[in-house]
Coordinates of C-alpha atoms in Angstrom, one line a residue:
M190 CA -46.4 48.9 15.8
R191 CA -47.1 45.2 16.5
T192 CA -44.6 44.4 13.7
R193 CA -41.9 46.6 15.4
L194 CA -42.6 45.0 18.8
A195 CA -42.3 41.5 17.4
F196 CA -39.0 42.4 15.7
L197 CA -37.7 43.8 19.0
V198 CA -38.7 40.6 20.9
A199 CA -36.9 38.5 18.3
L200 CA -33.9 40.7 18.5
L201 CA -33.6 40.5 22.3
A202 CA -34.1 36.7 22.1
S203 CA -31.1 36.4 19.8
F204 CA -28.9 37.6 22.6
F205 CA -30.0 34.8 25.0
V206 CA -30.5 31.8 22.7
W207 CA -27.5 30.1 21.1
A208 CA -27.6 27.8 18.0
P209 CA -27.0 24.2 19.0
P210 CA -23.4 23.1 18.7
A211 CA -22.2 20.8 16.0
H212 CA -23.1 17.1 16.7
A213 CA -20.3 15.6 18.7
A214 CA -18.5 12.9 16.6
T215 CA -18.8 9.3 17.8
G216 CA -16.3 6.5 17.2
L217 CA -13.3 7.4 15.1
H218 CA -12.9 11.1 14.9
V219 CA -10.3 13.8 14.1
S220 CA -8.7 16.3 16.5
G221 CA -6.5 18.8 14.7
T222 CA -4.1 16.7 12.5
K223 CA -4.7 13.5 14.4
I224 CA -7.2 10.6 14.1
L225 CA -8.5 9.4 17.5
E226 CA -10.6 6.4 18.5
G227 CA -13.8 6.8 20.4
N228 CA -11.9 6.5 23.7
G229 CA -9.4 9.2 22.7
T230 CA -6.5 7.0 21.8
P231 CA -4.6 8.2 18.7
F232 CA -4.9 5.9 15.7
V233 CA -2.6 5.9 12.7
M234 CA -3.7 4.0 9.7
R235 CA -1.3 1.4 8.4
G236 CA -2.5 -1.0 5.7
T237 CA -3.4 -1.5 2.0
S238 CA -6.4 -1.5 -0.4
H239 CA -8.3 -4.6 -1.5
A240 CA -10.3 -4.6 -4.8
H241 CA -13.3 -6.4 -3.3
T242 CA -15.7 -5.2 -5.9
W243 CA -13.8 -7.0 -8.7
Y244 CA -12.7 -10.0 -6.6
P245 CA -15.7 -10.7 -4.2
S246 CA -14.7 -14.3 -3.7
Q247 CA -11.2 -13.4 -2.3
T248 CA -12.5 -13.0 1.2
A249 CA -9.4 -14.7 2.7
S250 CA -7.5 -11.5 1.7
F251 CA -8.7 -9.8 4.9
A252 CA -6.9 -12.4 7.1
G253 CA -3.9 -12.2 4.9
I254 CA -3.7 -8.4 5.1
K255 CA -4.0 -8.6 8.9
S256 CA -1.3 -11.4 9.2
L257 CA 1.3 -9.0 7.7
G258 CA 0.7 -6.5 10.4
S259 CA -2.0 -4.1 8.9
N260 CA -4.4 -2.3 11.2
T261 CA -6.5 -1.0 8.4
V262 CA -7.9 -2.2 5.0
R263 CA -9.4 0.1 2.4
V264 CA -12.1 -1.8 0.5
V265 CA -13.1 -1.0 -3.1
L266 CA -16.8 -0.9 -3.6
S267 CA -19.2 0.0 -6.5
G268 CA -22.7 1.3 -6.6
G269 CA -23.3 0.5 -10.3
R270 CA -20.3 1.5 -12.5
W271 CA -19.3 -2.1 -11.9
T272 CA -21.4 -4.9 -10.4
P273 CA -23.0 -3.2 -7.4
N274 CA -22.0 -4.2 -3.9
T275 CA -25.3 -4.5 -2.0
A276 CA -26.0 -3.6 1.6
S277 CA -25.8 -7.3 2.5
D278 CA -22.4 -7.6 0.8
V279 CA -21.1 -4.4 2.6
A280 CA -22.3 -5.8 5.9
D281 CA -20.3 -9.0 5.2
V282 CA -17.2 -6.8 4.4
V283 CA -17.6 -5.0 7.7
S284 CA -17.9 -8.3 9.5
L285 CA -14.7 -9.6 7.9
C286 CA -12.9 -6.4 8.9
K287 CA -14.0 -6.8 12.5
Q288 CA -13.2 -10.6 12.6
N289 CA -9.7 -9.7 11.6
K290 CA -9.4 -6.7 13.8
L291 CA -9.0 -4.2 11.0
I292 CA -10.4 -0.7 10.7
C293 CA -12.5 -0.7 7.6
V294 CA -12.2 2.2 5.1
L295 CA -15.0 1.7 2.6
E296 CA -14.6 3.6 -0.6
N297 CA -16.8 4.1 -3.6
H298 CA -14.8 3.6 -6.8
D299 CA -17.5 4.8 -9.2
T300 CA -16.3 8.4 -9.1
T301 CA -12.7 7.6 -10.4
G302 CA -11.7 10.2 -13.0
Y303 CA -15.0 12.0 -13.2
G304 CA -14.9 14.6 -16.0
E305 CA -12.2 12.7 -17.9
Q306 CA -13.1 9.0 -17.8
S307 CA -16.2 7.8 -19.5
G308 CA -18.8 6.3 -17.2
A309 CA -17.5 8.0 -14.0
Y310 CA -20.1 8.9 -11.4
T311 CA -20.4 12.3 -9.6
L312 CA -19.9 12.7 -5.9
D313 CA -23.6 13.3 -5.6
Q314 CA -24.2 9.8 -7.1
A315 CA -21.7 8.4 -4.7
V316 CA -23.7 9.8 -1.8
D317 CA -26.8 8.1 -3.3
Y318 CA -25.0 4.8 -3.0
W319 CA -23.9 5.3 0.6
I320 CA -27.5 6.1 1.5
S321 CA -28.6 2.9 -0.2
V322 CA -26.3 0.8 2.0
K323 CA -26.6 2.8 5.2
S324 CA -28.1 -0.1 7.1
A325 CA -24.8 -2.0 6.7
V326 CA -22.7 0.6 8.4
A327 CA -25.1 2.2 10.9
G328 CA -23.7 1.8 14.4
Q329 CA -20.2 0.9 13.1
E330 CA -18.6 4.3 13.8
D331 CA -15.8 2.7 15.9
H332 CA -14.9 0.4 13.0
V333 CA -15.8 2.0 9.7
V334 CA -14.5 5.1 7.8
I335 CA -16.4 6.2 4.7
N336 CA -14.3 7.3 1.8
I337 CA -17.0 9.1 -0.1
G338 CA -15.6 8.7 -3.6
N339 CA -12.2 7.6 -5.1
E340 CA -10.3 10.1 -7.1
P341 CA -13.4 12.1 -7.9
F342 CA -12.0 14.4 -10.6
G343 CA -9.6 13.7 -13.4
N344 CA -7.1 16.0 -14.9
N345 CA -9.4 17.5 -17.6
A346 CA -12.2 18.4 -15.2
T347 CA -12.7 21.8 -13.7
T348 CA -11.0 21.1 -10.4
P349 CA -12.2 24.2 -8.6
G350 CA -15.6 22.4 -8.7
W351 CA -14.0 19.8 -6.3
T352 CA -14.5 22.2 -3.4
Q353 CA -18.2 22.7 -3.9
A354 CA -18.9 19.1 -4.9
T355 CA -17.0 17.7 -1.9
S356 CA -18.6 20.1 0.5
A357 CA -22.0 19.3 -0.8
A358 CA -21.4 15.6 -0.5
I359 CA -20.3 15.9 3.1
K360 CA -23.4 17.9 4.0
R361 CA -25.7 15.3 2.3
M362 CA -24.0 12.5 4.2
R363 CA -24.6 14.3 7.5
D364 CA -28.1 15.2 6.6
A365 CA -28.7 11.5 5.9
G366 CA -27.6 10.7 9.4
F367 CA -24.1 9.3 8.9
Q368 CA -22.1 9.8 12.1
H369 CA -18.9 8.2 10.7
M370 CA -15.5 9.8 10.1
L371 CA -15.6 10.7 6.4
M372 CA -12.6 10.6 4.0
V373 CA -12.4 12.7 0.9
D374 CA -10.0 12.2 -2.0
A375 CA -8.1 14.9 -3.9
P376 CA -8.9 15.8 -7.5
N377 CA -6.4 15.2 -10.4
W378 CA -6.8 11.5 -10.1
G379 CA -6.2 11.9 -6.4
Q380 CA -2.8 13.5 -6.8
D381 CA -3.8 17.2 -6.4
W382 CA -1.1 18.6 -8.7
S383 CA -3.3 21.7 -9.0
F384 CA -3.2 22.0 -5.2
T385 CA -7.0 22.4 -5.2
M386 CA -7.5 20.2 -2.1
R387 CA -4.5 21.6 -0.3
D388 CA -5.6 25.2 -0.8
N389 CA -9.3 24.6 -0.1
A390 CA -9.2 21.9 2.6
A391 CA -10.2 24.4 5.4
T392 CA -13.3 25.4 3.5
V393 CA -14.3 21.7 3.0
F394 CA -13.5 20.9 6.6
A395 CA -15.8 23.7 7.8
A396 CA -18.6 22.3 5.6
D397 CA -18.8 19.3 7.9
P398 CA -21.1 20.1 10.8
Q399 CA -19.3 17.4 12.8
R400 CA -15.8 18.6 11.8
N401 CA -15.0 14.9 11.3
T402 CA -13.5 14.7 7.8
V403 CA -10.0 13.5 6.9
F404 CA -8.3 14.4 3.6
S405 CA -6.7 11.7 1.4
I406 CA -3.9 12.3 -1.0
H407 CA -2.8 9.7 -3.5
M408 CA 1.0 9.8 -4.0
Y409 CA 2.3 8.4 -7.3
G410 CA 4.4 10.1 -10.0
V411 CA 3.5 13.7 -8.9
F412 CA 5.4 12.9 -5.7
D413 CA 8.7 11.7 -7.0
T414 CA 11.0 13.9 -4.8
A415 CA 11.4 14.2 -1.1
A416 CA 10.8 17.9 -1.3
E417 CA 7.3 17.5 -2.9
V418 CA 6.3 14.8 -0.3
T419 CA 7.5 16.8 2.7
D420 CA 6.0 20.1 1.6
Y421 CA 2.6 18.7 1.0
M422 CA 2.4 17.0 4.4
Q423 CA 3.8 20.1 6.1
R424 CA 1.1 22.3 4.5
F425 CA -1.6 20.2 6.2
Q426 CA 0.2 20.2 9.5
T427 CA 0.6 23.9 9.4
A428 CA -3.1 24.3 8.7
N429 CA -3.8 21.9 11.6
L430 CA -5.9 19.6 9.3
P431 CA -5.9 15.8 9.1
L432 CA -4.3 14.1 6.2
V433 CA -3.7 10.4 5.2
V434 CA -1.9 9.0 2.2
G435 CA -4.9 7.1 0.9
E436 CA -2.9 5.4 -1.9
F437 CA 0.7 5.2 -3.0
G438 CA 3.1 2.8 -4.8
F439 CA 6.8 2.3 -5.4
N440 CA 6.4 2.9 -9.2
H441 CA 3.8 4.2 -11.6
S442 CA 3.2 4.8 -15.3
D443 CA 3.3 8.6 -14.6
G444 CA 6.6 8.6 -12.7
D445 CA 8.6 7.0 -9.8
P446 CA 7.1 7.9 -6.4
D447 CA 9.5 8.5 -3.5
E448 CA 8.1 5.7 -1.4
D449 CA 10.9 5.9 1.1
T450 CA 10.2 9.5 1.9
I451 CA 6.4 8.9 1.9
M452 CA 6.7 6.2 4.5
A453 CA 9.4 7.9 6.6
Q454 CA 7.6 11.3 6.7
A455 CA 4.3 9.6 7.4
Q456 CA 5.8 7.8 10.4
S457 CA 7.6 10.8 11.8
R458 CA 4.4 13.0 11.5
G459 CA 1.9 10.4 12.7
I460 CA 0.1 10.4 9.3
G461 CA -1.6 7.2 8.1
Y462 CA -0.8 5.5 4.8
L463 CA -2.5 2.8 2.7
G464 CA -0.5 1.2 -0.1
W465 CA -2.1 0.2 -3.4
S466 CA -2.9 -2.6 -3.6
W467 CA -3.1 -6.2 -2.3
S468 CA -3.5 -8.1 -5.6
G469 CA -5.4 -8.3 -8.9
N470 CA -4.1 -5.2 -10.6
G471 CA -4.4 -5.0 -14.4
G472 CA -4.2 -2.4 -17.2
G473 CA -0.4 -2.3 -17.1
V474 CA 0.1 -1.7 -13.4
E475 CA 0.3 -5.3 -12.4
Y476 CA 3.6 -4.4 -10.7
L477 CA 1.6 -2.7 -7.9
D478 CA 0.4 -6.1 -6.7
Q479 CA 1.8 -6.7 -3.2
V480 CA 1.2 -10.4 -3.3
T481 CA 1.0 -12.7 -6.3
N482 CA -2.5 -14.2 -7.1
F483 CA -3.8 -13.2 -3.6
N484 CA -1.3 -15.6 -2.0
T485 CA -0.1 -14.1 1.3
A486 CA 3.1 -16.2 1.1
G487 CA 3.9 -14.7 -2.4
L488 CA 5.1 -11.3 -1.5
T489 CA 6.3 -9.2 -4.4
S490 CA 9.2 -6.8 -4.0
W491 CA 6.7 -4.0 -3.5
G492 CA 4.9 -6.1 -0.9
Q493 CA 8.2 -6.7 0.9
R494 CA 9.0 -3.0 0.9
L495 CA 5.5 -2.0 2.2
F496 CA 5.1 -4.6 4.9
N497 CA 8.6 -5.4 6.0
G498 CA 10.8 -2.5 5.0
A499 CA 12.0 0.5 6.9
N500 CA 9.0 2.5 8.3
G501 CA 6.8 -0.3 6.9
I502 CA 3.6 -1.7 8.2
A503 CA 5.0 -4.5 10.4
Q504 CA 7.4 -2.1 12.0
T505 CA 5.0 0.8 12.7
S506 CA 1.4 -0.5 12.8
R507 CA -0.6 -0.5 16.0
E508 CA -3.9 -2.4 16.3
A509 CA -6.9 -0.3 17.2
T510 CA -7.8 -0.4 20.9
I511 CA -11.4 -1.2 20.0
Y512 CA -10.2 -4.7 19.4
G513 CA -8.4 -5.1 22.7
N514 CA -7.9 -3.6 26.2
P515 CA -7.4 0.1 26.0
G516 CA -4.3 1.2 27.7
T517 CA -2.7 -2.2 27.8
P518 CA -0.6 -2.5 24.7
D519 CA 1.4 -5.6 23.8
T520 CA 4.8 -5.2 25.4
Q521 CA 6.0 -8.9 25.3
K522 CA 8.8 -9.5 22.9
P523 CA 8.9 -12.7 20.8
G524 CA 11.1 -15.6 21.7
R525 CA 14.6 -16.0 20.0
P526 CA 14.6 -17.5 16.5
G527 CA 16.7 -20.6 16.0
K528 CA 20.3 -20.3 14.7
P529 CA 20.2 -19.8 11.0
A530 CA 21.6 -22.5 8.6
V531 CA 23.4 -21.4 5.5
S532 CA 23.1 -22.9 2.0
E533 CA 23.3 -21.9 -1.7
V534 CA 26.3 -19.5 -1.2
T535 CA 27.2 -17.6 -4.3
S536 CA 29.5 -14.6 -4.9
S537 CA 26.7 -12.2 -4.1
G538 CA 24.2 -14.1 -1.9
A539 CA 23.3 -17.0 0.3
R540 CA 20.1 -18.7 1.6
L541 CA 19.3 -18.8 5.3
T542 CA 16.8 -20.9 7.2
W543 CA 16.0 -21.0 10.9
A544 CA 13.6 -22.3 13.5
A545 CA 10.6 -20.0 13.8
A546 CA 10.2 -17.8 16.9
T547 CA 7.0 -17.8 19.1
D548 CA 5.1 -14.8 20.5
N549 CA 2.1 -14.3 22.8
V550 CA 0.2 -12.5 19.9
G551 CA 2.0 -13.5 16.8
V552 CA 5.3 -13.0 14.9
T553 CA 4.9 -10.8 11.9
G554 CA 8.4 -10.8 10.5
Y555 CA 12.2 -11.4 10.8
D556 CA 15.2 -9.2 10.1
V557 CA 18.7 -10.6 9.3
Y558 CA 21.6 -8.5 10.4
S559 CA 25.4 -8.5 10.0
G560 CA 26.4 -6.5 13.1
T561 CA 24.1 -3.5 13.0
T562 CA 23.5 -3.6 9.3
R563 CA 20.2 -5.1 8.2
L564 CA 20.8 -7.4 5.2
G565 CA 17.1 -8.3 4.6
S566 CA 13.7 -9.0 6.0
A567 CA 11.2 -11.9 5.6
T568 CA 7.8 -12.9 6.9
T569 CA 8.7 -16.6 7.1
A570 CA 11.6 -18.4 8.7
S571 CA 13.9 -18.2 5.6
L572 CA 15.5 -15.6 3.4
T573 CA 17.7 -15.5 0.3
L574 CA 20.2 -12.7 0.8
T575 CA 21.3 -10.8 -2.3
G576 CA 23.7 -7.9 -3.1
L577 CA 26.5 -9.3 -0.9
T578 CA 30.2 -8.6 -1.7
P579 CA 32.2 -11.3 -3.4
S580 CA 35.0 -13.1 -1.4
T581 CA 33.7 -11.5 1.9
A582 CA 33.2 -13.1 5.3
Y583 CA 29.8 -12.5 6.9
T584 CA 28.6 -13.2 10.4
V585 CA 24.8 -12.9 10.6
H586 CA 22.0 -13.3 13.1
V587 CA 18.2 -13.1 13.0
V588 CA 15.7 -11.2 15.2
A589 CA 11.9 -11.6 15.2
R590 CA 9.3 -8.9 15.6
D591 CA 5.6 -8.7 16.3
A592 CA 2.8 -6.3 15.2
A593 CA 3.4 -4.1 18.2
G594 CA 7.0 -3.5 17.2
N595 CA 8.5 -5.7 20.0
V596 CA 11.8 -7.2 18.9
S597 CA 13.3 -10.5 20.1
D598 CA 16.7 -11.2 21.4
A599 CA 19.1 -12.1 18.6
S600 CA 19.6 -15.7 17.5
D601 CA 22.9 -17.4 17.7
S602 CA 25.2 -16.2 14.9
V603 CA 26.4 -18.1 11.9
S604 CA 29.4 -17.3 9.6
F605 CA 30.0 -17.9 5.9
T606 CA 32.1 -16.5 3.1
T607 CA 30.8 -15.5 -0.3
L608 CA 32.4 -17.0 -3.4
A609 CA 35.0 -15.2 -5.6
G610 CA 33.4 -12.5 -7.7
Q611 CA 32.9 -12.7 -11.5
A612 CA 35.8 -11.4 -13.4
S613 CA 35.3 -8.4 -15.7
G614 CA 34.9 -9.1 -19.4
C615 CA 32.0 -11.5 -19.2
T616 CA 29.2 -10.6 -21.7
P617 CA 25.7 -12.1 -22.0
S618 CA 23.9 -12.4 -25.3
Y619 CA 20.3 -13.4 -26.0
K620 CA 18.8 -15.8 -28.5
L621 CA 15.1 -16.5 -29.2
V622 CA 15.0 -20.3 -29.8
N623 CA 11.3 -20.7 -30.3
S624 CA 7.9 -19.1 -29.6
W625 CA 4.2 -19.9 -29.5
Q626 CA 1.0 -18.4 -28.4
G627 CA 1.5 -17.3 -24.8
G628 CA 5.1 -18.5 -24.5
F629 CA 8.6 -18.8 -25.8
Q630 CA 12.1 -20.4 -25.2
G631 CA 15.1 -18.1 -24.6
E632 CA 18.8 -18.9 -24.5
I633 CA 21.6 -16.8 -22.9
T634 CA 25.3 -17.3 -23.7
I635 CA 27.9 -16.0 -21.2
R636 CA 31.3 -15.3 -22.9
C637 CA 34.3 -14.3 -20.8
T638 CA 37.6 -12.8 -21.9
G639 CA 39.2 -13.9 -18.6
A640 CA 38.9 -17.1 -16.5
V641 CA 36.1 -17.0 -13.9
T642 CA 34.9 -19.5 -11.2
S643 CA 31.3 -18.1 -11.0
W644 CA 29.1 -15.8 -13.1
K645 CA 25.8 -13.8 -12.8
T646 CA 23.6 -11.9 -15.1
T647 CA 20.4 -10.0 -14.5
L648 CA 17.6 -9.8 -17.1
T649 CA 14.7 -7.3 -17.1
Y650 CA 11.6 -7.8 -19.1
P651 CA 8.7 -5.4 -19.8
S652 CA 5.4 -6.0 -18.0
G653 CA 3.5 -9.1 -19.1
V654 CA 6.6 -11.3 -19.5
G655 CA 7.6 -13.9 -16.9
V656 CA 10.2 -16.7 -16.6
T657 CA 8.6 -20.0 -15.7
Q658 CA 11.3 -22.6 -16.1
V659 CA 15.1 -22.6 -16.1
W660 CA 17.9 -25.1 -16.9
S661 CA 21.7 -24.9 -16.5
A662 CA 21.4 -21.9 -14.1
K663 CA 19.8 -20.8 -10.9
V664 CA 17.3 -17.9 -10.8
T665 CA 16.0 -15.5 -8.2
G666 CA 13.4 -12.7 -8.6
G667 CA 9.8 -12.7 -9.7
G668 CA 9.5 -10.3 -12.5
P669 CA 10.1 -8.0 -14.2
T670 CA 13.8 -8.5 -13.1
Y671 CA 15.4 -12.0 -12.9
T672 CA 18.9 -12.7 -11.7
F673 CA 20.6 -15.9 -13.1
T674 CA 23.7 -17.4 -11.5
N675 CA 25.7 -20.5 -12.5
A676 CA 24.6 -24.0 -11.6
D677 CA 27.0 -26.0 -9.3
W678 CA 28.7 -27.5 -12.4
N679 CA 29.1 -24.7 -14.9
G680 CA 30.5 -21.7 -12.9
T681 CA 34.1 -22.2 -14.2
I682 CA 34.6 -20.6 -17.6
P683 CA 38.2 -20.5 -19.1
A684 CA 39.6 -17.3 -20.7
G685 CA 37.9 -16.9 -24.0
G686 CA 35.3 -19.6 -23.1
S687 CA 31.5 -19.6 -22.8
T688 CA 28.6 -21.4 -21.3
T689 CA 24.9 -21.4 -22.1
F690 CA 21.7 -21.7 -20.1
G691 CA 18.1 -21.7 -21.2
Y692 CA 14.6 -20.9 -19.9
I693 CA 10.9 -20.9 -20.8
G694 CA 9.0 -17.7 -20.6
S695 CA 5.3 -16.7 -20.7
W696 CA 4.0 -13.5 -22.2
N697 CA 0.7 -11.9 -23.2
G698 CA 1.6 -10.2 -26.4
T699 CA 1.5 -11.1 -30.1
G700 CA 4.2 -11.3 -32.8
T701 CA 7.9 -11.7 -31.7
P702 CA 8.4 -11.9 -27.9
P703 CA 10.5 -9.0 -26.5
A704 CA 14.2 -9.4 -25.8
P705 CA 15.4 -8.7 -22.2
T706 CA 17.7 -6.0 -21.2
F707 CA 20.9 -6.9 -19.2
S708 CA 22.6 -5.5 -16.2

């Protein structure tokens, strides 16, 4: 009887006592498909990744990444698979992010390729690492996002285990007292070709008692068509779940990502994206470096595309309001750039220089236009135009832009005419003159069946080969593709005639240096 009475009391109590609600998220948090700051302002990630764990001395990279317009940096850390990043080091990283007004996405790289790559850590081990450095991130919920583990399952792992392992990792993080927004990567080396994350994201999201988890897809060769990119993003929007493109590139060993669609769709949908990566890539993907040797002024073609191209970082990034005055965005446009000066005109290009513009916050880039057609973009006050039409008159002007997307009034215009085009029937041929450990000398002969007044040829080398010195020609490009045009004195070739130029190359192979391909 006493047992029955106790049961009835407990049963009645259940009608009047509610379980406590999930802990309200602090700082950065998700709402539906959106990421919000602590004050409720929408925040869209725009930035890149920096391999801090392998290049701990490259601390100037944070300022460089910010100078090109980023509002976020994703920082590679290790808990032991590589030299561990201690709590003190992580605290320094957070400080560098804050000094440079960047949101700091901290990621543990130890989990990369678990189940397929030797030495990879489990997500549970990744949580152990985060607990060990918790003191460095506690109280930084407005500034720090924790990406629990990078690409935590390879292609050979049992990917259905991703759902359980990711849910368990989130719960452990919350049980350990982490209040931060969490980011979780997809399986299949982050690319989710099995759609495990896509189809189980709702289950994982519900496992977070704070409902403050964002899903990260890495878009490389799996996402090589507009349809694949668009469909994946739409699935998350239909499910009302938050998604970011945590990594992507313009090329990859597993295929050619559609970076134009990735960036355009992310912009139109308010989805964050983080390119891979600032500098220091190896293992055959050196082409993914956005700057050469950590030099902010040395943007590669991928860096130019990511930072200064259409829907790029400089054009679309907005700084987090935690670093300024909420509700008072930068609306002041930069001053007018100077009138451009023209030099080095060829049949397909010209070099422009101009006096830099000024801005109340800072100029992040310039765009060169002919009428309403954009011919190119630069981060400094000069640009070499390429791809122009021979024997064509151009009238161009320059506009400056800042990180908030404000655009200056147009500069004064300047006109020039490209040189006559190269006649058909000119054929390049390659000769290896000499080679040695780490280098070689090449020679190109241009033979023409008809008379020409200028010539151009483009060489493409495989990864690991670079051109370091040229004579009897001018060269543009930074590898793997180099475009050679005539010097001022050898552009004229008579019918049936030829001319030769040479260069020194560097390479990291053995045996005979590879020959270039021509276009």
